[in-house]
Amino acid sequence: MSQRPPESSTNEDLVCYPYSVGHRDEGVCLLLRMGPYRVLLDCGIEDISPLQTSGKPPADVVLCSHAHTDHAKGLLALHQAFPQLPIYASEVTTQLLPLNWQHLLPEKIPQFCQALPWRSPVEFADGLCAELFPAGHLPGAAAILLTYTGASRSYSVLYTGDFFLSNSRLVEGLHLDVLRNLEPDVLIIEGSYGTARHLHRRQQENQLMERINQSIAQQHCVLLPVPTLGLGQELLMLLRSHHLFTGRDVDIWVDGTVANGCDVYLELLSNFPASVQNFARHQPLFWDERVRPRVRRLDPHQRNSVGESPCIVFTDRRIDFREYCQPGNRHWVILLPQQPRYSVNFDFSLLSGRTPGSSIPSSVLAEVESYLLAQHSDGMGTTQLIHNLRPKHVIFIHGSPNYLADLTGLEELQNRYHLHSPAAGTLVELPIGETFVQPAPPAETNYEGELIELETLVTITLPNAITTDPRWKNFADTGLVEARWQGEDLVLRGLSQRELLSQGSNIRVPIDAECCGNCLHMRGQRCWNQASPLYEFKVTPEGYCPVFEPAAQAEK
């Protein structure tokens, strides 16, 4: 049962009430009470009615960490409901915010957000101050340090928003040295990737560039659905500067709201790192028809013809992909970014080229793959920031509940900090005392199994309870695992269909073998035989099923 948000009072308690914590497809909206003041951190909710229940402003001041939709989309409605409520953000964020409401005419979007300087404390009310630190992740993204000095108590809270320790192409990472040993009473931190560990940022970039390069070399077209802000502009800059594409005779098209985001970025050039500004002195950052690869804006009427030659297209992530993948055009490779909190929903029937109910095969229009180009810190970066700050309380938000549970389950954190991972509507009281009382550990997530060593193999059995975790579906996708040593520990990892396909792509199968590679119904690495148990699944060339039909027979 949801609890009520805290009201203003004259006492000096420290309390956090999350209206929304960024689980799965939720946005982030947190109410923090520091003594007599209420501070709203972000407003990434579509429906602001929970903020209007009393008829009075829900807070004394609103602070927006950055301009991404899941942190900002409710701000305009909040301003319209309470025009006198002050809303603040960094200067860059104030200029990016209008991109969240592109369905409105520019004149319908008032300049309601006031800009705050970097690294300079600003006092909003007697004893209440805020200071912004660049957080990486997105131009203008801020980590917000709030301090309250009362008659008898003082508090400090650091809210990271979305942060990234690594440098990306257009944004410098969060600098730990300016925050080290800050020791806030409370750290509110995102845990998008849980305890997962990632390759170095440059390795991620190179892997993605290699995949795009391979597609273009095969005379394919590449479609990259991306958000309006952030990832799309990063990838454009990466393509413009990566050695595999510098001087490459290829067209890059930018469609929809992503193009509008590029236009606003160009107005903010003086806020980008020196390397980006230097690049822009020699050639345009985005729109350029002179220097290869050429970058152009795509008009909607061009969508059905752009695939006539190999190209790269950036578009909105909610677009109907069939507008590009037209019959008779080239093969398309659709690359979807891996989102740590969201499952990628895609209608694979769009790729079969088959009329519903028809058994007449036709060419595959496209194939879908995913890639990782992280915009948030991984588990190591998250724990590194926590240990450098040394807070008393840590509140984890912005991640799937399972990922956040992995973080709260880390012994290295449990032994040092009070850990919280609240659901929306759950009041979090944050008592600050001199003595650390170790918090109760979260629900057990370890599973005890049994190992049986035979002459020719080793069998590991685990309890069936492990399958209730939503991550099991991906782990057990193919039924195959990879094992490797990590020090004295043996780590198991599920092999995905994509990995099996990439491993099997170079395997030559005998022409007379009854396998998927020689089957009539394998097209675009998928099985399209409705009678097969593998129907619509990706299959390896050497795979086999009972309803195999030789492709050579159909040609006779």
PDB file of N, CA, C and O in Angstrom, residues 236 252-256 258-260 262 287 295-299 312-315:
ATOM      1  N   LEU A 236      26.740   9.401 -34.659  1.00  0.00           N
ATOM      2  CA  LEU A 236      27.086  10.214 -35.829  1.00  0.00           C
ATOM      3  C   LEU A 236      28.513  10.734 -35.720  1.00  0.00           C
ATOM      4  O   LEU A 236      29.278  10.690 -36.690  1.00  0.00           O
ATOM      5  N   ILE A 252      25.065   8.899 -45.002  1.00  0.00           N
ATOM      6  CA  ILE A 252      24.425   8.732 -43.700  1.00  0.00           C
ATOM      7  C   ILE A 252      23.213   9.658 -43.678  1.00  0.00           C
ATOM      8  O   ILE A 252      23.339  10.870 -43.863  1.00  0.00           O
ATOM      9  N   TRP A 253      22.041   9.086 -43.475  1.00  0.00           N
ATOM     10  CA  TRP A 253      20.796   9.846 -43.448  1.00  0.00           C
ATOM     11  C   TRP A 253      20.276   9.936 -42.021  1.00  0.00           C
ATOM     12  O   TRP A 253      20.320   8.954 -41.271  1.00  0.00           O
ATOM     13  N   VAL A 254      19.756  11.102 -41.631  1.00  0.00           N
ATOM     14  CA  VAL A 254      19.230  11.307 -40.283  1.00  0.00           C
ATOM     15  C   VAL A 254      17.778  11.747 -40.406  1.00  0.00           C
ATOM     16  O   VAL A 254      17.471  12.736 -41.077  1.00  0.00           O
ATOM     17  N   ASP A 255      16.890  11.012 -39.752  1.00  0.00           N
ATOM     18  CA  ASP A 255      15.457  11.209 -39.923  1.00  0.00           C
ATOM     19  C   ASP A 255      14.807  11.637 -38.605  1.00  0.00           C
ATOM     20  O   ASP A 255      15.351  11.417 -37.521  1.00  0.00           O
ATOM     21  N   GLY A 256      13.628  12.224 -38.715  1.00  0.00           N
ATOM     22  CA  GLY A 256      12.744  12.462 -37.573  1.00  0.00           C
ATOM     23  C   GLY A 256      13.310  13.375 -36.506  1.00  0.00           C
ATOM     24  O   GLY A 256      14.076  14.313 -36.765  1.00  0.00           O
ATOM     25  N   VAL A 258      15.517  12.823 -34.337  1.00  0.00           N
ATOM     26  CA  VAL A 258      16.965  12.729 -34.153  1.00  0.00           C
ATOM     27  C   VAL A 258      17.649  13.886 -34.871  1.00  0.00           C
ATOM     28  O   VAL A 258      18.601  14.491 -34.360  1.00  0.00           O
ATOM     29  N   ALA A 259      17.166  14.224 -36.061  1.00  0.00           N
ATOM     30  CA  ALA A 259      17.722  15.349 -36.804  1.00  0.00           C
ATOM     31  C   ALA A 259      17.512  16.656 -36.054  1.00  0.00           C
ATOM     32  O   ALA A 259      18.394  17.529 -36.025  1.00  0.00           O
ATOM     33  N   ASN A 260      16.350  16.821 -35.429  1.00  0.00           N
ATOM     34  CA  ASN A 260      16.094  18.032 -34.649  1.00  0.00           C
ATOM     35  C   ASN A 260      17.050  18.121 -33.463  1.00  0.00           C
ATOM     36  O   ASN A 260      17.508  19.209 -33.098  1.00  0.00           O
ATOM     37  N   CYS A 262      20.083  17.024 -33.461  1.00  0.00           N
ATOM     38  CA  CYS A 262      21.369  17.453 -34.025  1.00  0.00           C
ATOM     39  C   CYS A 262      21.412  18.965 -34.192  1.00  0.00           C
ATOM     40  O   CYS A 262      22.435  19.610 -33.918  1.00  0.00           O
ATOM     41  N   TRP A 287      25.800  17.974 -40.397  1.00  0.00           N
ATOM     42  CA  TRP A 287      25.350  18.099 -41.785  1.00  0.00           C
ATOM     43  C   TRP A 287      26.522  18.447 -42.700  1.00  0.00           C
ATOM     44  O   TRP A 287      27.134  19.495 -42.579  1.00  0.00           O
ATOM     45  N   VAL A 295      26.680  13.346 -44.517  1.00  0.00           N
ATOM     46  CA  VAL A 295      25.594  13.285 -43.536  1.00  0.00           C
ATOM     47  C   VAL A 295      24.497  14.231 -43.988  1.00  0.00           C
ATOM     48  O   VAL A 295      24.730  15.427 -44.169  1.00  0.00           O
ATOM     49  N   ARG A 296      23.296  13.696 -44.185  1.00  0.00           N
ATOM     50  CA  ARG A 296      22.192  14.478 -44.718  1.00  0.00           C
ATOM     51  C   ARG A 296      20.923  14.241 -43.922  1.00  0.00           C
ATOM     52  O   ARG A 296      20.720  13.176 -43.342  1.00  0.00           O
ATOM     53  N   ARG A 297      20.061  15.222 -43.949  1.00  0.00           N
ATOM     54  CA  ARG A 297      18.739  15.092 -43.351  1.00  0.00           C
ATOM     55  C   ARG A 297      17.832  14.327 -44.318  1.00  0.00           C
ATOM     56  O   ARG A 297      17.857  14.583 -45.529  1.00  0.00           O
ATOM     57  N   LEU A 298      17.033  13.405 -43.784  1.00  0.00           N
ATOM     58  CA  LEU A 298      16.150  12.590 -44.619  1.00  0.00           C
ATOM     59  C   LEU A 298      14.725  13.122 -44.538  1.00  0.00           C
ATOM     60  O   LEU A 298      14.161  13.244 -43.453  1.00  0.00           O
ATOM     61  N   ASP A 299      14.150  13.446 -45.686  1.00  0.00           N
ATOM     62  CA  ASP A 299      12.750  13.847 -45.730  1.00  0.00           C
ATOM     63  C   ASP A 299      11.865  12.606 -45.674  1.00  0.00           C
ATOM     64  O   ASP A 299      12.228  11.549 -46.225  1.00  0.00           O
ATOM     65  N   ILE A 312      23.513   4.307 -44.391  1.00  0.00           N
ATOM     66  CA  ILE A 312      23.260   4.205 -42.951  1.00  0.00           C
ATOM     67  C   ILE A 312      22.169   5.211 -42.620  1.00  0.00           C
ATOM     68  O   ILE A 312      22.251   6.381 -43.004  1.00  0.00           O
ATOM     69  N   VAL A 313      21.125   4.758 -41.923  1.00  0.00           N
ATOM     70  CA  VAL A 313      19.997   5.626 -41.612  1.00  0.00           C
ATOM     71  C   VAL A 313      19.769   5.659 -40.096  1.00  0.00           C
ATOM     72  O   VAL A 313      19.659   4.607 -39.463  1.00  0.00           O
ATOM     73  N   PHE A 314      19.718   6.877 -39.535  1.00  0.00           N
ATOM     74  CA  PHE A 314      19.334   7.081 -38.140  1.00  0.00           C
ATOM     75  C   PHE A 314      17.883   7.521 -38.111  1.00  0.00           C
ATOM     76  O   PHE A 314      17.482   8.404 -38.861  1.00  0.00           O
ATOM     77  N   THR A 315      17.105   6.921 -37.228  1.00  0.00           N
ATOM     78  CA  THR A 315      15.693   7.278 -37.162  1.00  0.00           C
ATOM     79  C   THR A 315      15.177   7.133 -35.740  1.00  0.00           C
ATOM     80  O   THR A 315      15.872   6.620 -34.852  1.00  0.00           O
TER      81      THR A 315
END
